[in-house]
Amino acid sequence: MQIIRDYAYVDQADRGASVAIGNFDGVHIGHRSVIDIARRAGEAAGAPLGVLTFEPHPREYFAPDAPPFRLMNPEARAHRLEKLGVEKLYQLNFNANLSALTPEDFAANVIRDGLGLEHVVVGADFCFGKGRAGTAADLQRFGAEMGFGVSIAQLLEGDKGQVSSTAIRQALSDGRPRDAAAMLGHWHRIEGEVMGGEQRGRELGYPTTNMSIAGLHPPKFGVYAVLVDVLDGPHKGSYHGAASLGVRPMFNGEVPNIETFIFDFSGDLYGTELSVALIDYLRPEETFDSLEAFIAQMDADCAKARDILSAL
């Protein structure tokens, strides 16, 4: 998959794709339905499949001090899109110049002239251009005038209502990772590099991998049964485990992170890229009267997690 970041400097080979446009936070089943329409349009026109998105997320750009809301970082989004067969990821730099384009200028400068797109697909609620003034219907009109096709995808309804990143965030905040997964079409994953920790887990007989959740919407703090994919290095592969997500109140922690104990594993993972999938919420974060009580609870957590994961 090619990643293109500047619409003003695009190789000829990277032009002419059929793309789905949006932020695609989480790459949920609604996003996948939009991408599938772009795929079919591309197949009919002999055009490669692409996705047009923005980095940073416009919401982050306009409100940098707002609480974290993203379901996945850009790297995790790219991994997921590549798995869906996306060939061209137009991950455009969202900056003052791009945000100042009127809807018509965006259509002309970015879609037609910059990227030379064959076809674009957007959701029915799509807004674009300065002040979010352009609508999906406007884009369809511009496409007819400027020579690119436009399809409008209707919003997808799930078993519990409209599928959206907002609904997925709420499910995660409530400690309902399986409900989130039903809307995502895959397990919710936290991806990142393993950082150095304080080695407390190793001293307690539970060595953990530590990963930051900075910039991400925080799921409900507590202990989870998890699936772990080691994405690179000599231990690359898939494992079962249990993870504690939160601030570690037993040890007066302050910065939220995720600490994962991988079952039946021995090896050094520092600097390795991990993908941790939340399967079931086991219990909230707690403090204990003694380390012995804490270890006993971890034993129980891991036993429960093993039972849950063996049934998948």
XYZ file of C-alpha atoms in Angstrom:
312
model
C 0.000 0.000 0.000
C 1.317 3.413 -1.006
C 0.906 6.325 1.439
C 0.681 9.763 -0.204
C 0.747 12.808 2.066
C 0.781 15.840 -0.247
C -1.841 16.330 -2.944
C 0.338 18.890 -4.756
C 3.159 16.422 -5.480
C 1.749 13.119 -6.700
C 3.398 10.629 -9.034
C 1.377 9.849 -12.126
C 1.185 6.212 -11.016
C -0.598 7.294 -7.819
C -3.316 9.280 -9.576
C -6.675 8.089 -10.872
C -7.841 5.939 -7.955
C -11.378 5.206 -6.818
C -11.447 6.403 -3.205
C -13.533 6.466 -0.080
C -13.208 9.797 1.744
C -13.423 10.225 5.513
C -11.513 10.016 8.776
C -12.090 6.269 9.178
C -11.381 6.282 12.914
C -11.703 2.644 13.949
C -12.330 1.437 10.373
C -15.711 0.095 11.499
C -18.289 -1.812 9.441
C -19.866 1.438 8.235
C -16.488 2.577 6.935
C -15.982 -0.796 5.287
C -19.280 -0.484 3.432
C -18.116 2.877 2.023
C -14.768 1.351 1.016
C -16.558 -1.560 -0.667
C -18.542 0.855 -2.849
C -15.276 2.511 -3.865
C -13.826 -0.935 -4.574
C -16.682 -1.850 -6.914
C -16.504 1.518 -8.697
C -12.772 1.047 -9.134
C -13.181 -2.442 -10.542
C -15.697 -1.142 -13.078
C -13.341 1.659 -14.148
C -10.078 -0.276 -13.894
C -8.886 2.063 -11.129
C -6.965 1.135 -7.961
C -8.734 1.237 -4.596
C -7.839 4.190 -2.399
C -8.790 5.964 0.810
C -8.536 9.723 1.288
C -8.136 10.809 4.882
C -6.399 13.475 6.941
C -3.638 13.682 9.535
C -3.919 15.109 12.071
C -7.623 14.451 12.415
C -9.388 17.798 11.748
C -10.957 17.609 15.197
C -7.473 17.432 16.723
C -6.301 20.298 14.534
C -9.084 22.674 15.574
C -9.231 21.591 19.250
C -5.736 20.365 20.200
C -6.433 20.596 23.940
C -9.655 18.575 23.865
C -9.671 15.145 25.570
C -8.316 12.272 23.439
C -11.011 10.704 21.267
C -9.295 8.598 18.607
C -9.951 4.880 18.469
C -6.685 4.165 16.677
C -3.453 5.885 15.809
C -2.486 6.514 12.160
C -0.271 3.419 12.014
C -3.058 1.139 13.257
C -5.494 2.690 10.780
C -3.043 2.086 7.928
C -2.574 -1.549 9.003
C -6.330 -2.090 9.012
C -6.877 -0.405 5.652
C -4.105 -2.455 4.077
C -5.811 -5.627 5.290
C -8.935 -4.479 3.406
C -7.007 -4.306 0.160
C -6.536 -0.532 -0.027
C -3.758 0.201 -2.536
C -3.442 4.002 -2.193
C -3.776 5.770 1.154
C -3.972 9.522 0.577
C -3.218 10.606 4.154
C -3.147 14.325 3.516
C -1.485 16.768 5.887
C -4.328 18.725 7.461
C -3.002 22.249 7.882
C -4.007 25.900 7.555
C -3.915 25.819 3.761
C -6.055 22.710 3.425
C -8.538 23.828 6.083
C -9.009 27.185 4.297
C -10.139 25.638 0.992
C -13.768 26.253 0.089
C -15.779 23.155 -0.843
C -15.441 23.974 -4.549
C -11.698 24.600 -4.207
C -11.277 21.293 -2.391
C -13.062 19.482 -5.202
C -11.030 21.263 -7.881
C -7.584 21.531 -6.254
C -7.434 18.272 -4.322
C -9.749 15.768 -6.015
C -9.520 16.809 -9.665
C -6.170 18.535 -10.155
C -4.062 17.218 -7.269
C -5.001 13.548 -7.089
C -6.839 13.149 -10.396
C -9.357 10.817 -8.782
C -11.595 8.658 -10.945
C -14.396 8.205 -8.421
C -15.084 9.206 -4.814
C -17.444 7.718 -2.252
C -18.649 9.542 0.870
C -21.186 8.902 3.598
C -24.538 10.665 3.529
C -23.465 12.890 6.454
C -20.174 13.936 4.821
C -19.191 17.606 5.158
C -16.087 19.211 3.693
C -14.352 22.481 2.937
C -13.905 25.573 5.068
C -16.401 25.653 7.916
C -17.659 22.194 6.835
C -19.850 24.110 4.384
C -19.938 21.468 1.650
C -22.340 18.517 1.692
C -22.365 15.159 -0.053
C -24.881 16.572 -2.550
C -22.520 19.479 -3.259
C -19.694 17.059 -3.953
C -21.906 15.125 -6.345
C -22.637 18.337 -8.230
C -18.952 19.278 -8.366
C -18.109 15.811 -9.649
C -20.566 16.162 -12.511
C -19.031 19.511 -13.415
C -15.383 18.503 -12.986
C -15.373 15.007 -14.434
C -15.136 12.602 -11.495
C -17.786 10.179 -10.277
C -19.396 10.496 -6.839
C -21.359 7.915 -4.867
C -23.160 8.646 -1.597
C -23.286 5.750 0.865
C -26.206 5.564 3.266
C -25.397 5.308 6.972
C -25.254 1.748 8.256
C -27.599 0.522 10.979
C -26.468 -2.147 13.407
C -28.431 -4.279 15.868
C -28.361 -1.442 18.411
C -28.745 1.552 16.134
C -26.519 3.542 13.839
C -22.925 2.377 13.610
C -20.564 5.239 14.405
C -17.224 5.956 16.014
C -19.152 7.788 18.760
C -21.196 4.677 19.589
C -18.039 2.562 19.620
C -16.313 4.985 21.990
C -19.327 4.784 24.325
C -19.246 0.985 24.310
C -15.549 1.038 25.236
C -16.144 3.644 27.962
C -18.810 1.332 29.401
C -16.484 -1.682 29.407
C -18.356 -3.441 26.582
C -15.574 -4.459 24.164
C -17.706 -7.132 22.474
C -20.381 -4.565 21.606
C -17.623 -2.337 20.226
C -16.279 -5.272 18.204
C -19.721 -5.949 16.719
C -19.746 -2.404 15.301
C -16.091 -2.424 14.322
C -16.205 -5.778 12.563
C -12.998 -6.661 14.422
C -11.662 -6.542 17.964
C -10.759 -3.099 19.259
C -6.967 -2.983 19.332
C -4.384 -0.763 20.960
C -1.173 -0.721 18.951
C 2.195 0.722 19.811
C 5.773 0.191 20.868
C 6.653 -1.624 24.089
C 8.196 0.855 26.512
C 10.476 0.354 29.464
C 8.624 -0.022 32.768
C 9.380 -0.156 36.477
C 9.808 -3.966 36.505
C 7.244 -4.379 39.301
C 5.373 -7.076 37.391
C 8.535 -9.097 36.922
C 9.240 -8.899 40.658
C 5.703 -10.160 41.358
C 5.946 -13.055 38.920
C 3.878 -11.287 36.265
C 6.250 -9.590 33.788
C 4.266 -7.187 31.619
C 4.713 -5.208 28.437
C 3.961 -1.514 28.858
C 2.395 0.613 26.115
C 1.196 4.204 26.036
C -2.425 5.068 25.242
C -1.621 8.769 24.765
C -3.848 10.376 22.160
C -6.379 7.547 22.213
C -9.874 7.391 23.641
C -9.390 5.541 26.952
C -11.561 2.436 27.346
C -12.959 1.765 30.808
C -10.083 1.367 33.235
C -9.637 -2.126 34.564
C -8.466 -5.627 33.714
C -9.219 -7.309 30.375
C -8.813 -10.660 28.683
C -6.785 -9.869 25.556
C -5.351 -11.265 22.372
C -1.811 -10.091 21.635
C -0.118 -9.884 18.253
C 3.629 -9.270 18.286
C 4.036 -7.452 14.974
C 7.799 -7.641 14.489
C 11.001 -9.107 15.868
C 11.983 -12.690 16.725
C 8.831 -13.316 18.782
C 6.423 -12.274 16.020
C 3.151 -14.151 16.410
C -0.177 -14.333 18.243
C -0.667 -14.963 21.959
C -3.256 -14.900 24.750
C -2.981 -12.690 27.800
C -4.504 -10.407 30.426
C -4.026 -6.657 30.509
C -4.470 -3.873 33.036
C -5.540 -0.597 31.486
C -5.438 2.532 33.603
C -3.289 4.354 36.144
C -2.191 1.475 38.435
C -3.728 2.748 41.696
C -1.978 0.004 43.675
C 1.306 1.772 42.867
C 0.102 5.403 42.823
C 0.301 5.705 39.045
C -0.810 8.872 37.296
C -0.395 8.449 33.523
C -2.787 5.922 31.930
C -1.202 3.067 30.008
C -1.829 -0.579 29.213
C 0.252 -3.321 30.841
C -0.107 -6.769 29.291
C 0.903 -10.133 30.736
C 1.351 -12.615 27.895
C 0.579 -16.187 28.898
C 3.277 -18.839 28.546
C 5.771 -16.380 27.060
C 9.407 -15.695 27.785
C 11.421 -13.135 25.883
C 12.439 -9.499 25.553
C 9.876 -7.316 23.766
C 11.291 -3.841 24.465
C 11.013 -1.705 21.343
C 8.734 -4.234 19.646
C 5.424 -3.217 18.056
C 2.425 -4.871 19.724
C -1.273 -5.003 18.905
C -3.449 -5.752 21.941
C -7.091 -6.671 21.311
C -9.606 -6.117 24.136
C -11.905 -9.156 24.373
C -13.717 -9.019 27.724
C -13.745 -6.655 30.681
C -12.984 -8.605 33.863
C -13.027 -6.074 36.704
C -12.268 -2.428 37.588
C -8.939 -1.171 38.892
C -8.530 -1.739 42.625
C -6.122 -1.242 45.506
C -5.335 -4.144 47.821
C -4.306 -4.407 51.465
C -1.192 -6.415 50.631
C 0.920 -7.621 47.736
C -0.203 -11.155 48.560
C -3.839 -10.179 47.998
C -2.879 -8.373 44.806
C -1.061 -11.445 43.434
C -3.980 -13.705 44.388
C -6.329 -11.459 42.408
C -3.968 -11.499 39.402
C -3.932 -15.299 39.575
C -7.738 -15.277 39.460
C -7.801 -12.712 36.628
C -5.463 -14.779 34.493
C -7.391 -17.991 35.121
C -10.627 -16.280 34.056
C -8.968 -14.766 31.011
C -7.606 -18.169 29.951
C -11.120 -19.649 30.129
C -12.603 -16.805 28.071
C -9.909 -16.881 25.408
C -9.906 -20.686 25.068
C -13.588 -20.454 24.104
C -13.026 -18.060 21.177
